[in-house]
mmCIF file of C-alpha atoms and ligand atoms in Angstrom:
data_model
loop_
_atom_site.group_PDB
_atom_site.id
_atom_site.type_symbol
_atom_site.label_atom_id
_atom_site.label_comp_id
_atom_site.label_asym_id
_atom_site.label_seq_id
_atom_site.Cartn_x
_atom_site.Cartn_y
_atom_site.Cartn_z
ATOM 1 C CA MET A 1 115.469 -54.082 -12.673
ATOM 2 C CA THR A 2 112.115 -53.132 -11.218
ATOM 3 C CA GLU A 3 112.104 -52.176 -7.581
ATOM 4 C CA ARG A 4 110.543 -54.819 -5.328
ATOM 5 C CA PHE A 5 107.601 -53.934 -3.128
ATOM 6 C CA THR A 6 107.507 -55.709 0.196
ATOM 7 C CA ILE A 7 103.904 -55.862 1.299
ATOM 8 C CA GLY A 8 102.989 -55.102 4.877
ATOM 9 C CA ASP A 9 100.136 -54.145 7.132
ATOM 10 C CA SER A 10 99.623 -50.621 5.786
ATOM 11 C CA ASP A 11 99.208 -51.885 2.213
ATOM 12 C CA VAL A 12 95.916 -52.814 0.577
ATOM 13 C CA LEU A 13 95.207 -54.490 -2.762
ATOM 14 C CA LEU A 14 92.203 -52.923 -4.514
ATOM 15 C CA VAL A 15 90.788 -55.451 -6.988
ATOM 16 C CA VAL A 16 88.590 -53.594 -9.454
ATOM 17 C CA ASP A 17 85.463 -55.083 -11.050
ATOM 18 C CA ILE A 18 86.453 -58.714 -11.727
ATOM 19 C CA GLN A 19 82.901 -59.496 -12.808
ATOM 20 C CA ASN A 20 81.432 -61.764 -15.461
ATOM 21 C CA ASP A 21 80.178 -58.900 -17.629
ATOM 22 C CA PHE A 22 83.713 -57.506 -18.027
ATOM 23 C CA CYS A 23 85.168 -60.836 -19.150
ATOM 24 C CA PRO A 24 84.836 -62.657 -22.489
ATOM 25 C CA GLY A 25 81.218 -63.801 -22.864
ATOM 26 C CA GLY A 26 79.966 -60.862 -20.767
ATOM 27 C CA ASN A 27 77.957 -57.853 -21.906
ATOM 28 C CA LEU A 28 80.866 -55.381 -21.726
ATOM 29 C CA ALA A 29 83.724 -57.771 -22.265
ATOM 30 C CA VAL A 30 87.217 -56.352 -21.883
ATOM 31 C CA PRO A 31 89.522 -58.192 -24.320
ATOM 32 C CA GLN A 32 91.466 -60.869 -22.421
ATOM 33 C CA GLY A 33 89.857 -59.708 -19.189
ATOM 34 C CA ASP A 34 89.790 -63.283 -17.907
ATOM 35 C CA GLU A 35 93.568 -63.685 -18.285
ATOM 36 C CA ILE A 36 94.307 -61.521 -15.284
ATOM 37 C CA VAL A 37 92.297 -63.578 -12.806
ATOM 38 C CA PRO A 38 95.101 -66.075 -12.048
ATOM 39 C CA VAL A 39 97.593 -63.191 -11.821
ATOM 40 C CA ILE A 40 95.369 -61.463 -9.264
ATOM 41 C CA ASN A 41 94.835 -64.698 -7.312
ATOM 42 C CA GLY A 42 98.584 -65.217 -6.992
ATOM 43 C CA MET A 43 99.197 -61.638 -5.969
ATOM 44 C CA ALA A 44 96.261 -61.415 -3.557
ATOM 45 C CA ALA A 45 97.789 -64.236 -1.539
ATOM 46 C CA LYS A 46 100.698 -61.893 -0.735
ATOM 47 C CA PHE A 47 98.412 -59.213 0.723
ATOM 48 C CA ALA A 48 96.941 -59.413 4.211
ATOM 49 C CA HIS A 49 94.381 -56.792 3.144
ATOM 50 C CA VAL A 50 92.267 -56.986 0.011
ATOM 51 C CA VAL A 51 89.280 -54.868 -1.034
ATOM 52 C CA LEU A 52 87.066 -55.784 -4.013
ATOM 53 C CA THR A 53 84.973 -53.352 -6.016
ATOM 54 C CA GLN A 54 81.784 -54.403 -7.779
ATOM 55 C CA ASP A 55 80.112 -52.366 -10.525
ATOM 56 C CA TRP A 56 76.461 -52.485 -9.459
ATOM 57 C CA HIS A 57 73.911 -50.687 -11.620
ATOM 58 C CA PRO A 58 70.127 -50.524 -11.366
ATOM 59 C CA ARG A 59 68.143 -51.377 -14.509
ATOM 60 C CA GLY A 60 67.733 -48.319 -16.744
ATOM 61 C CA HIS A 61 71.013 -46.784 -15.509
ATOM 62 C CA LEU A 62 71.975 -43.514 -17.167
ATOM 63 C CA SER A 63 75.239 -45.009 -18.476
ATOM 64 C CA PHE A 64 73.363 -47.601 -20.552
ATOM 65 C CA ALA A 65 72.895 -46.750 -24.238
ATOM 66 C CA SER A 66 69.559 -48.578 -24.006
ATOM 67 C CA SER A 67 68.311 -45.849 -21.647
ATOM 68 C CA HIS A 68 68.675 -43.242 -24.417
ATOM 69 C CA PRO A 69 66.525 -43.854 -27.497
ATOM 70 C CA GLY A 70 68.542 -43.663 -30.707
ATOM 71 C CA LYS A 71 71.917 -43.940 -28.942
ATOM 72 C CA LYS A 72 74.396 -46.751 -29.431
ATOM 73 C CA PRO A 73 77.052 -48.144 -27.080
ATOM 74 C CA TYR A 74 80.355 -46.170 -27.071
ATOM 75 C CA GLU A 75 78.649 -42.961 -28.215
ATOM 76 C CA THR A 76 78.760 -40.137 -25.700
ATOM 77 C CA ILE A 77 76.097 -37.847 -24.283
ATOM 78 C CA GLU A 78 76.177 -34.695 -22.190
ATOM 79 C CA VAL A 79 74.703 -35.145 -18.727
ATOM 80 C CA ALA A 80 74.509 -32.871 -15.663
ATOM 81 C CA TYR A 81 78.141 -33.608 -14.700
ATOM 82 C CA GLY A 82 79.677 -33.530 -18.187
ATOM 83 C CA THR A 83 80.359 -36.067 -20.932
ATOM 84 C CA GLN A 84 79.306 -39.645 -20.322
ATOM 85 C CA VAL A 85 80.279 -42.634 -22.474
ATOM 86 C CA LEU A 86 77.304 -44.922 -23.128
ATOM 87 C CA TRP A 87 77.799 -48.630 -22.486
ATOM 88 C CA PRO A 88 75.948 -51.824 -23.245
ATOM 89 C CA ASP A 89 73.750 -52.814 -20.272
ATOM 90 C CA HIS A 90 76.156 -54.414 -17.794
ATOM 91 C CA CYS A 91 76.527 -55.385 -14.143
ATOM 92 C CA VAL A 92 72.841 -55.048 -13.408
ATOM 93 C CA GLN A 93 72.186 -55.616 -9.707
ATOM 94 C CA GLY A 94 71.436 -59.214 -8.901
ATOM 95 C CA THR A 95 72.241 -60.627 -12.352
ATOM 96 C CA ALA A 96 74.863 -63.260 -13.198
ATOM 97 C CA GLY A 97 76.782 -60.634 -15.183
ATOM 98 C CA ALA A 98 77.308 -58.623 -12.008
ATOM 99 C CA ASP A 99 78.684 -61.609 -10.074
ATOM 100 C CA PHE A 100 82.389 -61.901 -9.452
ATOM 101 C CA ARG A 101 84.162 -64.387 -11.693
ATOM 102 C CA SER A 102 83.930 -67.775 -10.074
ATOM 103 C CA ASP A 103 87.682 -68.340 -10.549
ATOM 104 C CA LEU A 104 88.570 -65.221 -8.530
ATOM 105 C CA LYS A 105 90.069 -66.553 -5.326
ATOM 106 C CA THR A 106 90.155 -63.815 -2.723
ATOM 107 C CA PRO A 107 88.381 -65.369 0.258
ATOM 108 C CA HIS A 108 90.261 -63.076 2.638
ATOM 109 C CA ALA A 109 88.911 -59.865 1.020
ATOM 110 C CA GLU A 110 87.788 -57.623 3.876
ATOM 111 C CA LEU A 111 85.406 -55.301 2.017
ATOM 112 C CA VAL A 112 83.285 -55.426 -1.129
ATOM 113 C CA LEU A 113 82.645 -51.874 -2.277
ATOM 114 C CA ARG A 114 79.722 -51.502 -4.652
ATOM 115 C CA LYS A 115 79.484 -48.497 -6.942
ATOM 116 C CA GLY A 116 77.315 -47.154 -9.737
ATOM 117 C CA TYR A 117 74.069 -47.731 -7.848
ATOM 118 C CA HIS A 118 72.723 -44.183 -8.303
ATOM 119 C CA ARG A 119 70.545 -44.293 -11.404
ATOM 120 C CA ASP A 120 71.628 -40.866 -12.663
ATOM 121 C CA ILE A 121 75.365 -40.945 -11.901
ATOM 122 C CA ASP A 122 77.951 -43.372 -13.247
ATOM 123 C CA SER A 123 80.907 -44.302 -11.060
ATOM 124 C CA TYR A 124 84.186 -45.415 -12.578
ATOM 125 C CA SER A 125 86.252 -44.578 -9.535
ATOM 126 C CA ALA A 126 86.017 -46.571 -6.331
ATOM 127 C CA PHE A 127 86.319 -43.252 -4.443
ATOM 128 C CA TYR A 128 84.155 -40.687 -6.248
ATOM 129 C CA GLU A 129 81.228 -41.002 -8.614
ATOM 130 C CA ASN A 130 81.478 -39.448 -12.062
ATOM 131 C CA ASP A 131 80.153 -36.096 -10.850
ATOM 132 C CA ARG A 132 83.542 -36.074 -9.084
ATOM 133 C CA THR A 133 81.959 -34.905 -5.814
ATOM 134 C CA THR A 134 79.740 -37.745 -4.516
ATOM 135 C CA ARG A 135 81.935 -39.969 -2.357
ATOM 136 C CA THR A 136 81.630 -43.732 -2.074
ATOM 137 C CA GLY A 137 83.066 -43.771 1.454
ATOM 138 C CA LEU A 138 86.155 -45.771 0.479
ATOM 139 C CA ALA A 139 88.718 -43.083 1.370
ATOM 140 C CA GLY A 140 87.300 -42.819 4.891
ATOM 141 C CA TYR A 141 87.329 -46.597 5.269
ATOM 142 C CA LEU A 142 90.924 -46.949 4.101
ATOM 143 C CA ARG A 143 92.067 -44.112 6.366
ATOM 144 C CA GLU A 144 90.290 -45.555 9.384
ATOM 145 C CA ARG A 145 91.987 -48.857 8.703
ATOM 146 C CA GLY A 146 95.377 -47.104 8.617
ATOM 147 C CA PHE A 147 96.311 -48.020 5.052
ATOM 148 C CA ARG A 148 98.868 -45.842 3.298
ATOM 149 C CA ARG A 149 99.639 -47.595 0.010
ATOM 150 C CA VAL A 150 96.966 -48.731 -2.443
ATOM 151 C CA PHE A 151 97.916 -51.296 -5.106
ATOM 152 C CA LEU A 152 95.409 -51.561 -7.938
ATOM 153 C CA ALA A 153 94.537 -54.382 -10.326
ATOM 154 C CA GLY A 154 91.524 -55.282 -12.445
ATOM 155 C CA LEU A 155 89.188 -54.004 -15.143
ATOM 156 C CA ALA A 156 89.239 -51.839 -16.970
ATOM 157 C CA PHE A 157 92.722 -50.283 -16.950
ATOM 158 C CA ASP A 158 91.535 -47.144 -18.776
ATOM 159 C CA PHE A 159 88.281 -46.599 -16.858
ATOM 160 C CA CYS A 160 87.683 -47.924 -13.370
ATOM 161 C CA VAL A 161 91.338 -48.647 -12.586
ATOM 162 C CA ARG A 162 92.390 -45.292 -13.996
ATOM 163 C CA TYR A 163 89.911 -43.197 -12.035
ATOM 164 C CA SER A 164 90.415 -45.210 -8.870
ATOM 165 C CA ALA A 165 94.192 -44.774 -9.036
ATOM 166 C CA GLU A 166 93.861 -41.068 -9.715
ATOM 167 C CA ASP A 167 91.489 -40.604 -6.777
ATOM 168 C CA ALA A 168 93.581 -42.763 -4.434
ATOM 169 C CA CYS A 169 96.387 -40.345 -5.192
ATOM 170 C CA ARG A 170 94.111 -37.330 -4.706
ATOM 171 C CA GLU A 171 93.049 -38.732 -1.327
ATOM 172 C CA GLY A 172 96.674 -38.870 -0.200
ATOM 173 C CA PHE A 173 97.407 -42.565 -0.647
ATOM 174 C CA GLU A 174 100.428 -43.800 -2.576
ATOM 175 C CA ALA A 175 98.864 -45.418 -5.642
ATOM 176 C CA THR A 176 100.602 -48.137 -7.658
ATOM 177 C CA VAL A 177 99.042 -49.992 -10.584
ATOM 178 C CA ILE A 178 99.915 -53.639 -11.256
ATOM 179 C CA GLU A 179 99.890 -53.400 -15.010
ATOM 180 C CA ASP A 180 99.914 -57.069 -15.998
ATOM 181 C CA ALA A 181 96.993 -57.573 -13.616
ATOM 182 C CA CYS A 182 94.847 -55.149 -15.660
ATOM 183 C CA ARG A 183 93.285 -55.135 -19.128
ATOM 184 C CA GLY A 184 91.760 -52.171 -20.957
ATOM 185 C CA ILE A 185 88.878 -51.292 -23.257
ATOM 186 C CA ASP A 186 90.541 -48.486 -25.311
ATOM 187 C CA VAL A 187 87.745 -46.119 -26.312
ATOM 188 C CA ASP A 188 89.037 -43.146 -28.302
ATOM 189 C CA GLY A 189 92.682 -43.292 -27.187
ATOM 190 C CA SER A 190 91.836 -43.950 -23.546
ATOM 191 C CA MET A 191 94.748 -46.366 -23.006
ATOM 192 C CA ALA A 192 97.389 -43.826 -24.075
ATOM 193 C CA ALA A 193 95.632 -41.056 -22.133
ATOM 194 C CA THR A 194 95.692 -43.223 -19.004
ATOM 195 C CA ARG A 195 99.438 -43.858 -19.281
ATOM 196 C CA GLU A 196 100.078 -40.140 -19.752
ATOM 197 C CA LEU A 197 97.926 -39.276 -16.757
ATOM 198 C CA PHE A 198 99.670 -41.824 -14.539
ATOM 199 C CA LYS A 199 103.024 -40.395 -15.570
ATOM 200 C CA SER A 200 101.958 -36.845 -14.780
ATOM 201 C CA LEU A 201 100.603 -37.847 -11.353
ATOM 202 C CA GLY A 202 103.584 -40.017 -10.428
ATOM 203 C CA ILE A 203 101.455 -43.172 -10.323
ATOM 204 C CA ARG A 204 103.780 -46.083 -10.941
ATOM 205 C CA CYS A 205 102.902 -49.056 -13.121
ATOM 206 C CA ILE A 206 104.710 -52.209 -12.009
ATOM 207 C CA PRO A 207 104.527 -55.918 -12.869
ATOM 208 C CA ALA A 208 102.968 -58.421 -10.460
ATOM 209 C CA SER A 209 106.392 -60.067 -10.185
ATOM 210 C CA ALA A 210 107.628 -56.994 -8.277
ATOM 211 C CA ILE A 211 105.288 -57.762 -5.377
ATOM 212 C CA ALA A 212 106.905 -59.637 -2.489
ATOM 213 C CA ALA A 213 105.099 -60.867 0.600
ATOM 214 C CA GLY A 214 106.398 -59.192 3.737
ATOM 215 C CA LEU A 215 106.635 -60.627 7.237
ATOM 216 C CA ALA A 216 103.154 -59.383 8.036
ATOM 217 C CA THR A 217 101.523 -61.720 5.563
ATOM 218 C CA THR A 218 103.589 -64.888 5.770
HETATM 219 C C1 VGL B 1 83.694 -49.904 -16.199
HETATM 220 C C2 VGL B 1 82.682 -48.939 -17.991
HETATM 221 C C3 VGL B 1 81.475 -48.942 -17.347
HETATM 222 C C4 VGL B 1 84.950 -50.444 -15.593
HETATM 223 C C5 VGL B 1 82.492 -49.907 -15.521
HETATM 224 O O1 VGL B 1 84.872 -51.283 -14.664
HETATM 225 O O2 VGL B 1 86.044 -50.030 -16.044
HETATM 226 N N1 VGL B 1 83.781 -49.400 -17.417
HETATM 227 N N2 VGL B 1 81.389 -49.431 -16.095
HETATM 228 ZN ZN1 ZN B 2 79.501 -49.678 -15.192
#
């Protein structure tokens, strides 16, 4: 039986990129991305503290294949900070694709953390941009708020959830991924690589059913 996690005041749910463009019908649709919204809604109600991330790119962002003549989505290029996967244009600031899904019900979310707004740096992680040195400020925020455990859910399992979980761990938080509250893209074996990485870092993957509301949130 899976261990149960009783949620209290030092726990935060990090809901990653539940935006129209990452769901069916969107520009960078994650297969079945919409299916996790009700799972997240149910789980979020058990957390007193919820933080949302929002992928938030300017037009002409370096991660867009359309910014590189002759390149197609899912090809890679070498940029100043290493290899970058090229994506269809997505989550452009102020567009409907960048909006949160209208069925996401997290009215008590305390922070919306936007990322990916530097034109020349992508940002999968909610903590560090893809140069792996520019900080988003989230670690400082979570520390100031006194959180110790970070539970992660959202899109995509093998990109933004993966890097956010890894960095939460690197920043000294206990990171746990709610696996049935995530869906992945799977570019070039990225799903399997993510599972391996989580194993090697001691990041647990648990089902949403293992989350129990504690006294603090009832
Ligand atoms: C994401 C690719 C590009 C994600 C964001 O949210 O996982 N993936 N931008
Ligand atoms: Zn993006």
